[in-house]
Coordinates of C-alpha atoms in Angstrom, one line a residue:
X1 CA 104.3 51.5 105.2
X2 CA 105.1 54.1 108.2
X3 CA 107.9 55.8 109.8
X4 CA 110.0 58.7 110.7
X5 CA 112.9 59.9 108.8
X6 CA 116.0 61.1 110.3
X7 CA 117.0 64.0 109.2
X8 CA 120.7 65.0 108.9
X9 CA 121.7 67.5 111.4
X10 CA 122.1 71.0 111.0
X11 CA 122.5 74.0 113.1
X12 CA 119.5 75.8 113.7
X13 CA 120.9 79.1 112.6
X14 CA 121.9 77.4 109.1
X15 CA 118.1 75.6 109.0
X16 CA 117.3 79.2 108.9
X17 CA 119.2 80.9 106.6
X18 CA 119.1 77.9 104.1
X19 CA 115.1 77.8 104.5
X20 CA 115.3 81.7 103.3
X21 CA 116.9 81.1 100.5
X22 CA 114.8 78.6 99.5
X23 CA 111.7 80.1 100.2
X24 CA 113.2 83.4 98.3
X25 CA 114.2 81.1 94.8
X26 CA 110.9 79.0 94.8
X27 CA 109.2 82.4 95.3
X28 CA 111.2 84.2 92.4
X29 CA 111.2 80.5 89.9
X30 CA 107.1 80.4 90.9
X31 CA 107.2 84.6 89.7
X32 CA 108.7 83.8 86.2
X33 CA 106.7 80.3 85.4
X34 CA 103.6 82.1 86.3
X35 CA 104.6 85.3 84.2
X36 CA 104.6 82.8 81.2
X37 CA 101.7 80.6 81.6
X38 CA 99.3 83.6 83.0
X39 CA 100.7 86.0 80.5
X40 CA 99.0 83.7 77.9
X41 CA 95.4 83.9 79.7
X42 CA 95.8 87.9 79.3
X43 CA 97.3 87.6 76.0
X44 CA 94.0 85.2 74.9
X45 CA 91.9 87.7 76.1
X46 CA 93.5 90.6 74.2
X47 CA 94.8 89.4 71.3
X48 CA 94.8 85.8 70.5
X49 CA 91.3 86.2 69.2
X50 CA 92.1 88.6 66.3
X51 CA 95.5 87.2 65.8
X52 CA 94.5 83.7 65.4
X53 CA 91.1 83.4 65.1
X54 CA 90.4 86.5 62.7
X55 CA 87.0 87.0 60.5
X56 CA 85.1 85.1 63.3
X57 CA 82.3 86.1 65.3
X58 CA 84.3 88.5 68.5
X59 CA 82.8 86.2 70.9
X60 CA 83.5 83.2 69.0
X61 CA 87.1 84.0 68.9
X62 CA 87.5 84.9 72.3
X63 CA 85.9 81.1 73.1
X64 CA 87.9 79.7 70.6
X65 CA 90.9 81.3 72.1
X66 CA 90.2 80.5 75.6
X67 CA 90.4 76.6 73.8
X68 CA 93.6 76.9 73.5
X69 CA 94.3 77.9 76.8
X70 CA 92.6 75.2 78.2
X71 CA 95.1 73.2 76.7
X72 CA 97.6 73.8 79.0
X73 CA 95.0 73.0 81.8
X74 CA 94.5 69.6 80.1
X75 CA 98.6 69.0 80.1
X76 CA 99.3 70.2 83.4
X77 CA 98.2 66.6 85.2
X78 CA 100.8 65.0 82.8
X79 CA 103.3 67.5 84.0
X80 CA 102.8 66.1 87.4
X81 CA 102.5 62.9 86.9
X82 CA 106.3 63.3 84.7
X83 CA 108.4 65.5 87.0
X84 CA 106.5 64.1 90.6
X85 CA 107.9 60.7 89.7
X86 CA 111.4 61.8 88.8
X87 CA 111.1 63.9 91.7
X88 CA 110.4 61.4 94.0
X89 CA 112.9 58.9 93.0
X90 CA 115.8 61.6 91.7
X91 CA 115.2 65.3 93.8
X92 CA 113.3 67.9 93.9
X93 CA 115.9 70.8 92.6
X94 CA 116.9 68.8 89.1
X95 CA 113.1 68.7 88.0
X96 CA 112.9 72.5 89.2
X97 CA 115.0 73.3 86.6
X98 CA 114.0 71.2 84.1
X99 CA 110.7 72.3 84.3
X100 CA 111.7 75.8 84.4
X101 CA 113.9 75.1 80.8
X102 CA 110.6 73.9 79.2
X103 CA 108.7 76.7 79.8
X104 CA 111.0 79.6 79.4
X105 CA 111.5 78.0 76.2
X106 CA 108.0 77.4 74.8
X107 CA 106.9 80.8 75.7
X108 CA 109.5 82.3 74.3
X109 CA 108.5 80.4 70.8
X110 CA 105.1 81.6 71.4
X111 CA 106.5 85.0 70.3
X112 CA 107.5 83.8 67.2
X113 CA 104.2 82.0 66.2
X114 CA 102.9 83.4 62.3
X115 CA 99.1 85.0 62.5
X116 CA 96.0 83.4 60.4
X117 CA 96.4 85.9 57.7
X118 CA 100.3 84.5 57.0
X119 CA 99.9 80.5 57.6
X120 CA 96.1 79.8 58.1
X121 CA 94.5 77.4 60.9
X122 CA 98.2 76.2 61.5
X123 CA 98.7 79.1 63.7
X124 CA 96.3 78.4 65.9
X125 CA 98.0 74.2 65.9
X126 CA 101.4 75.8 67.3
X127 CA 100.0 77.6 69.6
X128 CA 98.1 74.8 70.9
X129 CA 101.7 72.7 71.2
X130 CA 103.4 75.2 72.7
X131 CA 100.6 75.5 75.3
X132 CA 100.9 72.2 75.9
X133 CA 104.4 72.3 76.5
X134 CA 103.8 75.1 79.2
X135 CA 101.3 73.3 81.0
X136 CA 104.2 70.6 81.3
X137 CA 106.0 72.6 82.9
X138 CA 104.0 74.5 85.4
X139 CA 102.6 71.3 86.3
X140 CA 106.1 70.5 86.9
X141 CA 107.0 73.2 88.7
X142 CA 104.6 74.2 91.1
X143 CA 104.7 70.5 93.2
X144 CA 108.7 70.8 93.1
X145 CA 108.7 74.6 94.6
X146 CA 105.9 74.0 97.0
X147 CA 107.5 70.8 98.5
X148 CA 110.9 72.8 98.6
X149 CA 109.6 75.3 100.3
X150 CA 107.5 73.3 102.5
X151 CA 110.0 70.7 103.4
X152 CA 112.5 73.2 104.4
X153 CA 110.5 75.3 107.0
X154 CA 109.8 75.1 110.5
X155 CA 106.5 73.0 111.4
X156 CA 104.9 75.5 112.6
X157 CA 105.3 78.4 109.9
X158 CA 104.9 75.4 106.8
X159 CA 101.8 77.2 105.6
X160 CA 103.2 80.4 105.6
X161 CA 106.4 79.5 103.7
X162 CA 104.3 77.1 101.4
X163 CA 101.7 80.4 100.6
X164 CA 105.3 82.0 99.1
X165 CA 104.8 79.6 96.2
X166 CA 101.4 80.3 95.7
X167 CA 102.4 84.2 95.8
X168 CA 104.4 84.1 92.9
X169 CA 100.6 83.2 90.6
X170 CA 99.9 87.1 91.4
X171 CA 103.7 88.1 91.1
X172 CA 103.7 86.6 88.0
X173 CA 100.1 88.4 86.6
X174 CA 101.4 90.9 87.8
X175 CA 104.3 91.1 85.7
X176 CA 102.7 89.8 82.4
X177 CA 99.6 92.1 82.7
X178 CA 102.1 95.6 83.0
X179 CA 104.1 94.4 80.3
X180 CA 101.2 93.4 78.1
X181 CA 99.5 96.4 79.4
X182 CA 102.4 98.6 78.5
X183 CA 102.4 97.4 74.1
X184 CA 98.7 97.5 74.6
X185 CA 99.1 101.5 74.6
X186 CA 100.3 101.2 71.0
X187 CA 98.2 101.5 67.7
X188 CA 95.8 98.4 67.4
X189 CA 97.4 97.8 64.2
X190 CA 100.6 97.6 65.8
X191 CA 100.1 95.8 68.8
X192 CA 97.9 92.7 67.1
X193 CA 101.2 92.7 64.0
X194 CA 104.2 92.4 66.9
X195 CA 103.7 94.4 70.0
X196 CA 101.3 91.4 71.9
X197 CA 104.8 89.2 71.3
X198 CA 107.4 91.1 72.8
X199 CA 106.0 90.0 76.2
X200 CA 106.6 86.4 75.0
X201 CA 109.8 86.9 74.3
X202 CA 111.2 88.4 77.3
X203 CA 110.4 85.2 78.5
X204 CA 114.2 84.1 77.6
X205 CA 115.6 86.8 79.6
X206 CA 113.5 85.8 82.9
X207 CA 114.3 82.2 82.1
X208 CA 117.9 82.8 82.3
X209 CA 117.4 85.0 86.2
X210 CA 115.7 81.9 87.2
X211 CA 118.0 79.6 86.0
X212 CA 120.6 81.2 88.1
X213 CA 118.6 81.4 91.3
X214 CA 117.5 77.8 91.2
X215 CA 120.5 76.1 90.9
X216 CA 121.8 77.6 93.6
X217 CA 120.0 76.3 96.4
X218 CA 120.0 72.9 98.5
X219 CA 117.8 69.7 98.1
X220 CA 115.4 69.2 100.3
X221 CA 116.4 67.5 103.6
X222 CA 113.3 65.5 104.1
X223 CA 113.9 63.9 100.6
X224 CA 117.0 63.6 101.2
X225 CA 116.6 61.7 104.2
X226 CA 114.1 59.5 102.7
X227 CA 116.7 58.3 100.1
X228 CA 119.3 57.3 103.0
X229 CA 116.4 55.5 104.6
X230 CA 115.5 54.1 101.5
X231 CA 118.7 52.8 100.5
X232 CA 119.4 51.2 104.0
X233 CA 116.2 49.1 103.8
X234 CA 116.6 45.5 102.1
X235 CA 114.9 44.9 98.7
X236 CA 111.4 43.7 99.7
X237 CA 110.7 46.9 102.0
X238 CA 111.8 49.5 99.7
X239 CA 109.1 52.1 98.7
X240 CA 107.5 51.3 94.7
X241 CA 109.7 52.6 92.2
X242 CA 106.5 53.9 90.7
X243 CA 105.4 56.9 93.2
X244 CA 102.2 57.1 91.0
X245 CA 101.1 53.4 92.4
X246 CA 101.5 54.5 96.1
X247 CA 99.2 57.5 95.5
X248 CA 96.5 55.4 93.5
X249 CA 96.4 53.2 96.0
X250 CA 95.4 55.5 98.7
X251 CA 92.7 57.8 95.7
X252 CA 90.6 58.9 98.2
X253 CA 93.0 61.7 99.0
X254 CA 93.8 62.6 95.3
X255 CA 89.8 62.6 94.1
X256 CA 89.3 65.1 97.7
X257 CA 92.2 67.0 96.7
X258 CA 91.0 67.6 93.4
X259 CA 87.6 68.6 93.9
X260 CA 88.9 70.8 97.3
X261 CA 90.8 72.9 95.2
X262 CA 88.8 73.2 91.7
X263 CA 86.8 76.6 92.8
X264 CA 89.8 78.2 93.5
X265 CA 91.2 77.9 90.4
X266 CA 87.7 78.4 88.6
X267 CA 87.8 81.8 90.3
X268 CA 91.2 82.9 89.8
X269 CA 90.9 82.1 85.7
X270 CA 88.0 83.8 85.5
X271 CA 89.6 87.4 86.9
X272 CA 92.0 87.8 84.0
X273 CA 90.0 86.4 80.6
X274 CA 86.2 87.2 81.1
X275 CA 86.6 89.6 83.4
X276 CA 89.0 91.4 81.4
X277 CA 86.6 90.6 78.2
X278 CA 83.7 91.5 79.7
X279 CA 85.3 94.8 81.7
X280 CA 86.3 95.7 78.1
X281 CA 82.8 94.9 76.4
X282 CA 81.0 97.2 78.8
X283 CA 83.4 100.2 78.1
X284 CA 86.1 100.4 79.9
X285 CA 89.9 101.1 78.1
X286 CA 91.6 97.9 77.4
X287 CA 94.7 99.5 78.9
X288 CA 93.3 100.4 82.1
X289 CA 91.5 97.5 82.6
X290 CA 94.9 95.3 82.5
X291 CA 96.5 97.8 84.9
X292 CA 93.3 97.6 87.2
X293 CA 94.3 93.7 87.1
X294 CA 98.0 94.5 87.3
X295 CA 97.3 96.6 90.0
X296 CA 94.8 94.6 92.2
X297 CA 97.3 91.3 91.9
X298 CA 100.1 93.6 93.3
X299 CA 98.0 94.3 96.7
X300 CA 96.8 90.7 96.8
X301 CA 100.3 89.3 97.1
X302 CA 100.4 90.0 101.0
X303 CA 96.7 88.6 101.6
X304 CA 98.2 85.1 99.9
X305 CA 100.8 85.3 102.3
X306 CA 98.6 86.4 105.5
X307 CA 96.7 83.8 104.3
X308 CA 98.8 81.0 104.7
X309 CA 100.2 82.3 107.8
X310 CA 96.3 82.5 109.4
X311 CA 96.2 79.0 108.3
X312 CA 99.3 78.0 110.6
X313 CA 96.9 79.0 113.7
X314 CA 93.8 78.3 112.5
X315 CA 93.9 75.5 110.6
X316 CA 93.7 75.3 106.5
X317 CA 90.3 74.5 106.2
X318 CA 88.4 77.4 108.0
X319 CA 90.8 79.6 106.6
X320 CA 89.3 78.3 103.2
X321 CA 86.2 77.5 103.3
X322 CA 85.7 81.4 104.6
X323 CA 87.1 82.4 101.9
X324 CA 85.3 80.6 99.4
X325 CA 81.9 81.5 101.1
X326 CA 83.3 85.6 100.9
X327 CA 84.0 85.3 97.0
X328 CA 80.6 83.8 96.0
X329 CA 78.5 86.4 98.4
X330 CA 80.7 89.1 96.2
X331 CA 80.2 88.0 92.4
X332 CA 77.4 89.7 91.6
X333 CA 78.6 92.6 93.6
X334 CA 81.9 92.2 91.1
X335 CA 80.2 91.9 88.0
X336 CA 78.3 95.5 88.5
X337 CA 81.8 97.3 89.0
X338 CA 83.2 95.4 86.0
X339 CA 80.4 96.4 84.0
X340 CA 80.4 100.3 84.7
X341 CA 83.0 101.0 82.4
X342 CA 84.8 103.4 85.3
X343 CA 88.5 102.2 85.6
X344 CA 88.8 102.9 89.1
X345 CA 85.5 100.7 89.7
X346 CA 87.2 98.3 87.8
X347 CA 90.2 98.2 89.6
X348 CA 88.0 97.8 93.3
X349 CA 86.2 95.1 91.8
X350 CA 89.4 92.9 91.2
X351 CA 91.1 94.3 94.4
X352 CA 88.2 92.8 96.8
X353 CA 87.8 89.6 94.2
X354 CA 91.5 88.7 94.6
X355 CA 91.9 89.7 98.3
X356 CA 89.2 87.4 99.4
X357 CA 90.7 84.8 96.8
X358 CA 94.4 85.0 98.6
X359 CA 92.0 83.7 101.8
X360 CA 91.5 80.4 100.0
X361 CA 94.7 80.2 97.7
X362 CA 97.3 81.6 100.6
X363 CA 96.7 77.9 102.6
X364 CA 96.2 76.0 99.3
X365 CA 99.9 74.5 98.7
X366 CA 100.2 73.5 102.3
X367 CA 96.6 71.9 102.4
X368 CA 97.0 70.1 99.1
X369 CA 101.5 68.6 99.8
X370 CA 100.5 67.9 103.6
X371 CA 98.3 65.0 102.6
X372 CA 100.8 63.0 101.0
X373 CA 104.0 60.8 102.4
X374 CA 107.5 61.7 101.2
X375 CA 108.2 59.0 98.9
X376 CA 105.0 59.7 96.8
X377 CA 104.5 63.8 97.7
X378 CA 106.0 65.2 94.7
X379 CA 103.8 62.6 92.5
X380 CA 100.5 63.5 94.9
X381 CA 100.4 67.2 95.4
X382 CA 101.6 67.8 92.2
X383 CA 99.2 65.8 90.4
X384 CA 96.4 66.5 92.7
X385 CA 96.8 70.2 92.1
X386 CA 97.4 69.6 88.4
X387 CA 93.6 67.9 88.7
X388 CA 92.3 70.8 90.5
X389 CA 93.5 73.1 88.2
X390 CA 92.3 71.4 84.7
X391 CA 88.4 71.0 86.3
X392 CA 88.8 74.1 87.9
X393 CA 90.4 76.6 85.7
X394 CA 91.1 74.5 82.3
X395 CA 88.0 74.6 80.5
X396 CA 86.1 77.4 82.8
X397 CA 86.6 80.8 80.9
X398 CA 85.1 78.7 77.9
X399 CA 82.3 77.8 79.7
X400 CA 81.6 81.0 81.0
X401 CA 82.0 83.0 78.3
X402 CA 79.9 80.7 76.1
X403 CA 77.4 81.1 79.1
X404 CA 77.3 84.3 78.8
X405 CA 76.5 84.5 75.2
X406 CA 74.1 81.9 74.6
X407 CA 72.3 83.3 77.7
X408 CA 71.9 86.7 75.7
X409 CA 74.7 88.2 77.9
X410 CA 73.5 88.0 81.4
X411 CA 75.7 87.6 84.0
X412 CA 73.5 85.5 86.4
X413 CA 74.2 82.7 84.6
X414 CA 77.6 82.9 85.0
X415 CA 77.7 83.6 88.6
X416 CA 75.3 80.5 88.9
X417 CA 78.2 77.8 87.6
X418 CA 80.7 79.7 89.6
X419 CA 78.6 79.3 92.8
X420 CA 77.9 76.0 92.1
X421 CA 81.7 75.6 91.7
X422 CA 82.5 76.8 94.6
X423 CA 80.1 75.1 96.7
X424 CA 81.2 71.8 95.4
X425 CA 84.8 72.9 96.4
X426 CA 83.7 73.9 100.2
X427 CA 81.9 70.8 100.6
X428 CA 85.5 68.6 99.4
X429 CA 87.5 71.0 101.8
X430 CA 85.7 69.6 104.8
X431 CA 85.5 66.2 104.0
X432 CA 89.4 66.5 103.6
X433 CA 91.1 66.0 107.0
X434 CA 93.2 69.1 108.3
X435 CA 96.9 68.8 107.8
X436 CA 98.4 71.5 109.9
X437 CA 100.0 69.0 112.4
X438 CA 100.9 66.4 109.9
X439 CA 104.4 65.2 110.8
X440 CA 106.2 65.6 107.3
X441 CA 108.8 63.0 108.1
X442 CA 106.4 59.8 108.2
X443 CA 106.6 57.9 105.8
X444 CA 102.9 56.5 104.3

C-alpha cells in the first residue's frame, strides 16, 4: 500500500518553533536514558567486577561483568518491538514517556542492589533483571525520539535534527562518566561499598527533569496524519493492526539495517569498557582515564551533529562509510595512546576515536527511520536499530576482552574482529539504498 498523507496545516513560523522544542526534549529525554544505560557500561568496567563478581580471576570478572551488560543489548530488540507497535497504532509521545518511567526507575534500583559478599550469586541475578528492564526501555526510547524529531523537521535539515537524538548517547557518557568519575576519587574501599551507587541513584532526579520536558511537547504531525487517513479508509484497506507484519514482510530492509549499523555500535561499546579496562591495565589513573572519556564525548557532541548535517548534502551513506573506513585505519594507532599510561595520550586517543565515530553515528538515525513507511516506522527503525545494537555492541566488550586474554594480551587480535566488524557494516551500508530524499509522508 502507497500514498501521501495530508498533513494538517500550520504556519510556517509555528512548524518552526514547535520542531525546536521537539528537537530540544528528544535531545534532553535521549541525554538522561543514555546517562542510565551507558552509566552501567562504565560502572561494569569500574566496579561491577569487584562488587559482584569478587574472588574471581580480574579478567574474568570484568568478562563476566560485561555479561551482564550484554543483557540489556539482548532486551533492547524487545523494547522495539513493544513500544514501536504501540507507537504505531497509539503515538509516539505516550511511549516516550513510558519508556522513560521504566528506566529512570530500574537504574535507580540498580543503586540499591546488595554486593556478593552480603547476598551471594543473587546479586549478580538482579542486576541482570534490572538490565533487562533498561534495555526495554532504551529500545523504547531511542525509535520514539528519533521519529519525533525526524518527523517534525524540515525535509531538507531531517538528518541534522535526527543526529540531535543520536547526540544525546555522548551527552549522556558524558554525564555518567563525570559523575562516576567524581566518587571514583574516593577511597577504593569506599567507592566499591556505596560511592559507585550514588550515580544510580540520581537517576530519580533526571527522571523526573525528563518527565517534565517530554510531556510537554506535540505529537508528531506525520503520525498524526496517518491516523486521520487511517480512520477515513474502509475496513479492508486499513494498514495491519500488527506494525511488526508490515515490516517482516518487506525483511530485506530490517536484515540491511541491522548489519549497516552493527560496527557502529561495536565501536562505540568498545570506547568506554575495554578501553577504559585496558587504559587502566597499562597504568593510567582510573580517574583520569574516565575524565579522558568524559572529556573526549563532550567535544564529540558537535561532530554527531556536523555529521548528520553533512549527511543532508551529501547523502548518508558516503558520510558513513568514510567514517567507518577512518576509525578502522586508526585502531591500532588508538590502542598505542591507550596503552602509554599518559592521561593526556589517553584523552587524544578517545577524542580522534569518537570524532571520527560521530562521522558514522551523526547520519545513523536518519539512515536507519528513512527506510521505513509511517504506519510501521516506529516498529522498523526501532527494532532495526535495536538489532544493530545487540550484534554490534551487546556481546562485543565480552568478546574482545576474552580476545584479549586468551590471545596472551595482544591487541591485534582485537583490532582484527573490530575490522572485520566494520567491514561487514560498510559493505550493508551500500547495499542499503540512500534515504535522503525519501518522502516521509508515503505511506509503504
Amino acid at each position: 500500500m502507497s500514498g501521501t498523507l495530508q498533513l494538517t496545516h500550520m504556519s510556517t513560523s509555528a512548524q518552526r518553533k514547535e520542531a525546536r522544542r521537539v528537537i530540544l526534549s528528544s535531545y534532553l529525554g535521549s541525554t538522561i536514558e543514555f546517562y542510565d544505560f551507558l552509566l552501567y557500561a562504565t560502572a561494569a568496567a569500574v566496579a561491577f567486577p569487584k562488587v559482584f563478581f569478587a574472588g574471581t580471576d580480574p579478567w574474568v570478572g570484568v568478562v563476566a561483568a560485561y555479561a551482564t551488560f550484554a543483557a540489556g543489548y539482548v532486551a533492547r530488540p524487545l523494547g522495539g518491538i513493544i513500544f514501536g507497535h504501540f507507537g504505531d497504532r497509539l503515538g509516539r509521545k505516550g511511549m516516550l514517556i513510558v519508556s522513560m518511567a521504566v528506566m529512570g526507575i530500574a537504574s535507580t534500583l540498580i543503586g540499591f542492589i546488595p554486593g556478593a559478599n552480603v547476598i551471594g550469586p543473587w546479586g549478580a541475578v538482579i542486576l541482570v533483571l534490572l538490565r533487562v528492564l533498561q534495555g526495554i526501555a532504551v529500545g523504547g526510547e531511542w525509535g520514539g525520539a528519533a521519529l519525533m524529531a525526524l518527523e517534525h523537521s524540515d525535509p531538507k535539515r531531517r538528518g541534522f535534527a535526527a543526529s540531535f537524538v543520536n547526540a544525546g548517547a555522548p551527552s549522556g557518557a558524558v554525564l555518567g562518566t563525570v559523575v562516576m568519575g567524581i566518587f571514583s576519587a574516593l577511597p577504593q574501599d569506599a567507592f566499591l561499598a556505596w560511592g559507585w551507587r550514588v550515580p544510580f541513584l540520581l537517576s530519580f532526579a533526571l527522571l523526573l527533569v525528563g518527565m517534565f520536558v517530554r510531556v510537554r511537547i506535540s505529537e508528531s504531525p506525520i503520525f498524526a496524519a496517518a491516523v486521520a487517513a487511517e480512520a477515513s479508509k474502509g475496513a479492508g484497506q486499513r494498514a495491519p493492526k500488527a506494525p511488526l507484519l508490515a515490516v517482516l514482510r518487506r525483511p530485506k530492509a530490517l536484515v540491511f539495517i541491522m548489519l549497516a549499523g552493527a560496527a557502529g555500535f561495536g565501536l562505540q561499546v568498545v570506547l568506554p569498557t575495554f578501553s577504559v579496562t585496558y587504559a587502566v591495565s597499562k597504568g593510567a589513573p582510573q580517574q583520569g582515564v574516565l575524565y579522558a572519556f568524559a572529556a573526549a564525548s563532550a567535544i564529540s557532541i558537535a561532530f554527531v551533529l556536523l555529521g548528520g548535517r553533512i549527511s543532508d548534502r551529501l547523502g548518508r551513506r558516503p558520510v558513513m562509510v568514510v567514517g567507518l573506513v577512518l576509525f578502522v585505519a586508526y585502531l591500532f594507532p588508538m590502542f598505542g595512546l591507550l596503552g602509554s599510561g599518559n592521561v593526556w595520550l589517553v584523552l587524544l586517543a578517545f577524542t580522534v576515536a569518537l570524532i571520527l565515530h560521530s562521522t558514522l553515528y551523526g547520519p545513523l538515525a536518519a539512515f536507519v527511520s528513512e527506510q521505513f513507511g509511517t504506519t510501521s516506522r516506529y516498529t522498523g527503525a526501532a527494532l532495526g536499530y535495536q538489532l544493530a545494537t545487540l550484534i554490534g555492541a551487546g556481546f562485543t566488550p565480552g568478546i574482545v576482552a576474552s580476545l584479549y586474554k586468551d590471545s596472551g594480551e595482544s591487541i591485534g587480535a582485537v583490532v582484527a574482529f573490530l575490522a572485520v566488524m566494520s567491514i561487514v557494516s560498510a559493505v550493508f551500508i551500500l547495499l542499503t539504498r540512500e534515504s535522503k530524499d525519501n518522502d516521509l509522508t508515503t505511506v509503504r
